Structure formats: structure tokens, C-alpha cells
């Protein structure tokens, strides 16, 4: 099983998922909240056989069918906030650096509210928290802010 996240400039983010059987499924999340679920041909991983557009409510309903207790978007004063897990990979320019060095909140408006590490969870990390390869950042912000933070952490 493998997953991949790809930023689509001016569009949003594409999440690709490959099952243990080698089937390729993708979800494209547009900046405006629209989502498309894509199913790909097993013989040609670039050929989309079926694309299903989903409204935000439909995507939430589908997510609840797959996982009855996912983390929902939080709605505050008409602003949609999302929570997302962002991996710190081996190619991240921030592996080994301090949270303060990302200037995440200043650059994106998104906040890193926790860091998950194999050995422990670190809620509310301070500016002196040092990232390590394999960490998973728990970020909260607007869709655009969280996507921008994921790009920064990935080195994009």
C-alpha cells in the first residue's frame, strides 16, 4: 500500500493511493472545496477509468462510511478549518531543524498543533522543538494554508 500527495498549482492537491493489490485511486481536493474521486486502469496507471465528483457533504458522508470517526473540518465564523497530518520525509529541508525555523504560521497562517513521533506524541510543540525524519506534523488552518505548509515541509 502506498500513498502520494501532489500539489496542483492553481487547482489544489491530489492524493494518490495504491492498494496492496496494485489498484490506483486518487482524490483531487480543489482550493474551493470540490473533490473528485478517480479510479485508474490497472494496465495503465495514468488512464483514469472513472471520475466521480463529490460535494463537501458527499465527501464527508463517504469518509464516515469508510471510517466512522474521522477528524472533521471545523467551522468557525464561516471559515473552514482543516486538520491534516503532514509527514517530515528524508527530503524535507526542515528535518533536523527547529519549528521556529519553518516560520509556518507567519508564512501560511496554519499552525502545527502536535508532532507525532514513533516513540511519543508531542502536543503544542514550542518554537525550540526539533523535527526528525519520520515525524508527522498535525496542522490546523485553512485548506490553502495547510496545503502551503505541506509544500514547505516537503521542500516545494
CSV table of C-alpha atoms in Angstrom, one decimal:
chain,number,residue,atom,x,y,z
A,1,UNK,CA,0.0,0.0,0.0
A,2,UNK,CA,1.4,3.4,-0.9
A,3,UNK,CA,0.2,7.0,-0.8
A,4,UNK,CA,1.4,10.1,-2.5
A,5,UNK,CA,0.5,13.8,-2.2
A,6,UNK,CA,0.9,16.1,-5.2
A,7,UNK,CA,0.3,19.9,-5.2
A,8,UNK,CA,-1.6,21.0,-8.2
A,9,UNK,CA,-0.7,24.7,-8.6
A,10,UNK,CA,-3.8,26.8,-9.1
A,11,UNK,CA,-6.1,23.8,-8.6
A,12,UNK,CA,-5.5,22.1,-5.2
A,13,UNK,CA,-4.0,18.8,-4.1
A,14,UNK,CA,-4.1,15.3,-5.5
A,15,UNK,CA,-3.8,12.4,-3.1
A,16,UNK,CA,-3.0,9.1,-4.8
A,17,UNK,CA,-3.5,5.7,-3.1
A,18,UNK,CA,-2.3,2.3,-4.3
A,19,UNK,CA,-3.9,-0.7,-2.7
A,20,UNK,CA,-2.0,-3.9,-1.8
A,21,UNK,CA,-3.4,-5.4,-5.0
A,22,UNK,CA,-2.0,-2.5,-7.0
A,23,UNK,CA,-5.2,-0.6,-7.7
A,24,UNK,CA,-4.8,3.1,-8.1
A,25,UNK,CA,-7.3,5.5,-6.6
A,26,UNK,CA,-6.9,9.3,-6.3
A,27,UNK,CA,-8.7,12.2,-4.6
A,28,UNK,CA,-8.3,15.7,-6.0
A,29,UNK,CA,-9.2,18.4,-3.5
A,30,UNK,CA,-9.7,21.8,-5.2
A,31,UNK,CA,-9.0,25.0,-3.4
A,32,UNK,CA,-12.7,25.8,-3.5
A,33,UNK,CA,-13.5,22.6,-1.6
A,34,UNK,CA,-14.7,20.5,-4.6
A,35,UNK,CA,-13.4,16.9,-4.6
A,36,UNK,CA,-13.1,14.3,-7.3
A,37,UNK,CA,-12.6,10.6,-6.7
A,38,UNK,CA,-10.7,8.9,-9.6
A,39,UNK,CA,-10.3,5.2,-10.4
A,40,UNK,CA,-7.5,4.2,-12.7
A,41,UNK,CA,-6.9,1.4,-15.2
A,42,UNK,CA,-4.7,-1.4,-13.7
A,43,UNK,CA,-2.9,-1.8,-17.0
A,44,UNK,CA,-2.3,2.0,-17.4
A,45,UNK,CA,-1.9,3.8,-14.1
A,46,UNK,CA,-2.2,7.2,-15.9
A,47,UNK,CA,-5.6,6.3,-17.5
A,48,UNK,CA,-8.5,7.4,-15.3
A,49,UNK,CA,-11.4,5.0,-16.0
A,50,UNK,CA,-14.0,6.8,-13.8
A,51,UNK,CA,-14.1,10.2,-12.2
A,52,UNK,CA,-16.7,10.9,-9.5
A,53,UNK,CA,-17.3,14.5,-8.4
A,54,UNK,CA,-18.2,14.9,-4.7
A,55,UNK,CA,-19.6,17.8,-2.9
A,56,UNK,CA,-18.1,18.6,0.5
A,57,UNK,CA,-21.1,16.9,2.2
A,58,UNK,CA,-20.8,13.9,0.0
A,59,UNK,CA,-17.1,13.6,0.7
A,60,UNK,CA,-17.8,13.8,4.4
A,61,UNK,CA,-20.5,11.1,4.1
A,62,UNK,CA,-18.2,8.8,2.2
A,63,UNK,CA,-15.4,9.4,4.8
A,64,UNK,CA,-17.9,8.4,7.6
A,65,UNK,CA,-18.7,5.2,5.7
A,66,UNK,CA,-15.0,4.3,5.4
A,67,UNK,CA,-14.1,5.5,9.0
A,68,UNK,CA,-17.0,6.2,11.3
A,69,UNK,CA,-14.8,8.6,13.4
A,70,UNK,CA,-12.6,10.7,11.1
A,71,UNK,CA,-11.4,14.2,12.0
A,72,UNK,CA,-13.9,16.6,10.6
A,73,UNK,CA,-13.3,20.1,9.3
A,74,UNK,CA,-14.1,22.7,12.0
A,75,UNK,CA,-16.4,25.6,11.0
A,76,UNK,CA,-15.8,28.9,12.7
A,77,UNK,CA,-17.5,32.1,11.7
A,78,UNK,CA,-17.9,31.0,8.2
A,79,UNK,CA,-14.2,30.0,7.8
A,80,UNK,CA,-13.5,26.3,7.1
A,81,UNK,CA,-10.6,24.9,9.0
A,82,UNK,CA,-9.0,21.6,8.3
A,83,UNK,CA,-6.8,19.3,10.3
A,84,UNK,CA,-4.2,17.3,8.4
A,85,UNK,CA,-1.2,15.1,9.0
A,86,UNK,CA,2.0,16.2,7.2
A,87,UNK,CA,5.0,13.8,7.1
A,88,UNK,CA,8.6,15.0,7.5
A,89,UNK,CA,10.3,13.0,4.9
A,90,UNK,CA,14.0,12.4,4.2
A,91,UNK,CA,14.0,15.2,1.6
A,92,UNK,CA,12.4,17.8,3.8
A,93,UNK,CA,14.6,20.8,4.3
A,94,UNK,CA,13.3,21.0,7.9
A,95,UNK,CA,14.4,17.5,9.1
A,96,UNK,CA,16.7,18.2,12.0
A,97,UNK,CA,15.7,21.9,12.3
A,98,UNK,CA,13.6,23.8,14.8
A,99,UNK,CA,9.9,24.5,14.5
A,100,UNK,CA,10.7,28.2,14.7
A,101,UNK,CA,12.9,27.9,11.6
A,102,UNK,CA,9.8,27.0,9.4
A,103,UNK,CA,8.1,30.3,10.2
A,104,UNK,CA,5.0,28.1,9.4
A,105,UNK,CA,2.3,30.3,11.0
A,106,UNK,CA,3.8,33.6,9.6
A,107,UNK,CA,4.2,32.1,6.1
A,108,UNK,CA,1.0,30.1,5.8
A,109,UNK,CA,-1.4,31.0,8.6
A,110,UNK,CA,-1.5,27.3,9.5
A,111,UNK,CA,-0.5,26.1,12.9
A,112,UNK,CA,1.4,22.9,13.9
A,113,UNK,CA,-0.5,21.8,16.9
A,114,UNK,CA,1.2,18.5,17.6
A,115,UNK,CA,4.0,16.3,16.3
A,116,UNK,CA,3.6,12.5,16.2
A,117,UNK,CA,6.8,10.6,16.6
A,118,UNK,CA,7.2,6.8,16.8
A,119,UNK,CA,8.0,7.0,20.5
A,120,UNK,CA,5.5,9.6,21.6
A,121,UNK,CA,3.1,12.4,20.7
A,122,UNK,CA,4.2,16.0,21.3
A,123,UNK,CA,1.2,18.2,21.7
A,124,UNK,CA,1.7,22.0,21.4
A,125,UNK,CA,5.3,21.9,20.3
A,126,UNK,CA,7.2,25.1,21.1
A,127,UNK,CA,9.5,27.0,18.8
A,128,UNK,CA,12.5,25.1,20.1
A,129,UNK,CA,11.0,21.7,19.0
A,130,UNK,CA,13.4,19.9,16.6
A,131,UNK,CA,11.9,18.0,13.7
A,132,UNK,CA,13.1,14.5,12.8
A,133,UNK,CA,12.7,12.4,9.7
A,134,UNK,CA,9.6,10.3,10.1
A,135,UNK,CA,7.8,12.8,12.3
A,136,UNK,CA,4.2,13.5,11.4
A,137,UNK,CA,3.0,17.1,11.9
A,138,UNK,CA,-0.6,17.7,12.9
A,139,UNK,CA,-1.5,21.0,11.2
A,140,UNK,CA,-4.7,23.2,11.5
A,141,UNK,CA,-5.6,26.0,9.2
A,142,UNK,CA,-7.5,26.9,6.1
A,143,UNK,CA,-7.2,24.4,3.2
A,144,UNK,CA,-4.8,26.8,1.4
A,145,UNK,CA,-2.7,27.4,4.5
A,146,UNK,CA,-2.3,23.7,5.3
A,147,UNK,CA,-1.5,22.9,1.6
A,148,UNK,CA,1.1,25.6,1.6
A,149,UNK,CA,2.6,24.3,4.9
A,150,UNK,CA,2.8,20.8,3.4
A,151,UNK,CA,4.6,22.1,0.4
A,152,UNK,CA,7.1,24.0,2.6
A,153,UNK,CA,7.8,20.9,4.8
A,154,UNK,CA,8.2,18.7,1.7
A,155,UNK,CA,10.7,21.2,0.3
A,156,UNK,CA,8.5,22.5,-2.6
